[in-house]
Amino acid sequence: MVTAARFADNVTRFMFERAAIRGALVSLDDTCREILDQHPYPPALRRALAELLAASALLASTLSFKGTLIVQLQATGPVNLLVVECTADLGLRATAQWRDAADDLPDDAPLRTLAGDPAASRLAIMLDPKDGGPIYQGIVALEATSIAALIEHYLTASEQIDSRLVLATDATRVRGMLLQRMPSAGPGDDVAWRQVASRLDLGNAELLGAGSVAKLLAARFPDHDIRVVAPRSARFHCDCSADRVSNALRMLGRAEIESILAEQGMVGVTCEFCGHRYRFVAADALALFGPRDGNPGAPPDVTRPSRR
Ligand SMILES: [Zn+2]
């Protein structure tokens, strides 16, 4: 086995040399902290968002695509919405919306408690190619008890790839390991898959405490040769821009913007992902609509006027 692959803000992929199994390890330290510190998230929600960040980075690392992976959990419980976006080069951003009830949940509240009625909740996985093409979407019901189980279910049901996922977080940093059967695997590989997958019963402490990728893999799979690929860096990255905010304001319509101007004298928009504040003085805000109110506006954008 290679190597000096270390845990940092990165995703490290690996392959079993004599079994049709591949995997990936994600570790998000500064990235996780920076994203979670954008809002005063309740502790239970910090954990859920951290887990969804790690799961999204792992999902993105299994795809060959150029655009952005968008993982959106919509629910009706204490949590309304969790959104994670991950670019092809592992630039991550995330945000969430919640009700006051989330403040009273225990730190380790399970997904079902956070999300409420599973029949009214769902996980949507979208792939925005960012070239004006269609956004591909897969949707799974929120019947799983954890985010790891939910993503496993998505991969197995929608992508038809047997997958096992484990996630660990202390609400400041997060790590995760994904194992998948290669598409080339046949019935002859069943035993090896079951044996390897059963070794993914890692506890929080073992996953968060592991010193290096190599040590963790050697400890978990001592009887396998594993080839480790050079890790890819992950980081907090928000691609909000004045253009995208302008599009969102056009969607609100001239009447709404005029009403905000009458009340506040200017239009301020805070990016929910990174906290960047955009300010439009009256002339600039009205110029978005041209001389007459007939502009159909651009497609909606996830950057919305902040509630803050
Ligand atoms: Zn932003």
PDB file of C-alpha atoms and ligand atoms in Angstrom, residues 93 238-240 271-276 278, ligand 1:
ATOM      1  CA  ARG A  93     -20.644  25.705   0.340  1.00  0.00           C
ATOM      2  CA  CYS A 238     -18.852  30.429  -2.680  1.00  0.00           C
ATOM      3  CA  ASP A 239     -19.480  31.507  -6.252  1.00  0.00           C
ATOM      4  CA  CYS A 240     -22.059  34.169  -5.452  1.00  0.00           C
ATOM      5  CA  CYS A 271     -25.430  35.675   0.624  1.00  0.00           C
ATOM      6  CA  GLU A 272     -26.668  32.883   2.885  1.00  0.00           C
ATOM      7  CA  PHE A 273     -23.707  30.711   1.952  1.00  0.00           C
ATOM      8  CA  CYS A 274     -20.783  33.060   2.683  1.00  0.00           C
ATOM      9  CA  GLY A 275     -22.260  36.153   4.329  1.00  0.00           C
ATOM     10  CA  HIS A 276     -21.065  38.521   1.590  1.00  0.00           C
ATOM     11  CA  TYR A 278     -24.400  43.191  -1.695  1.00  0.00           C
TER      12      TYR A 278
HETATM   13 ZN    ZN B   1     -21.644  33.840  -1.261  1.00  0.00          ZN
END
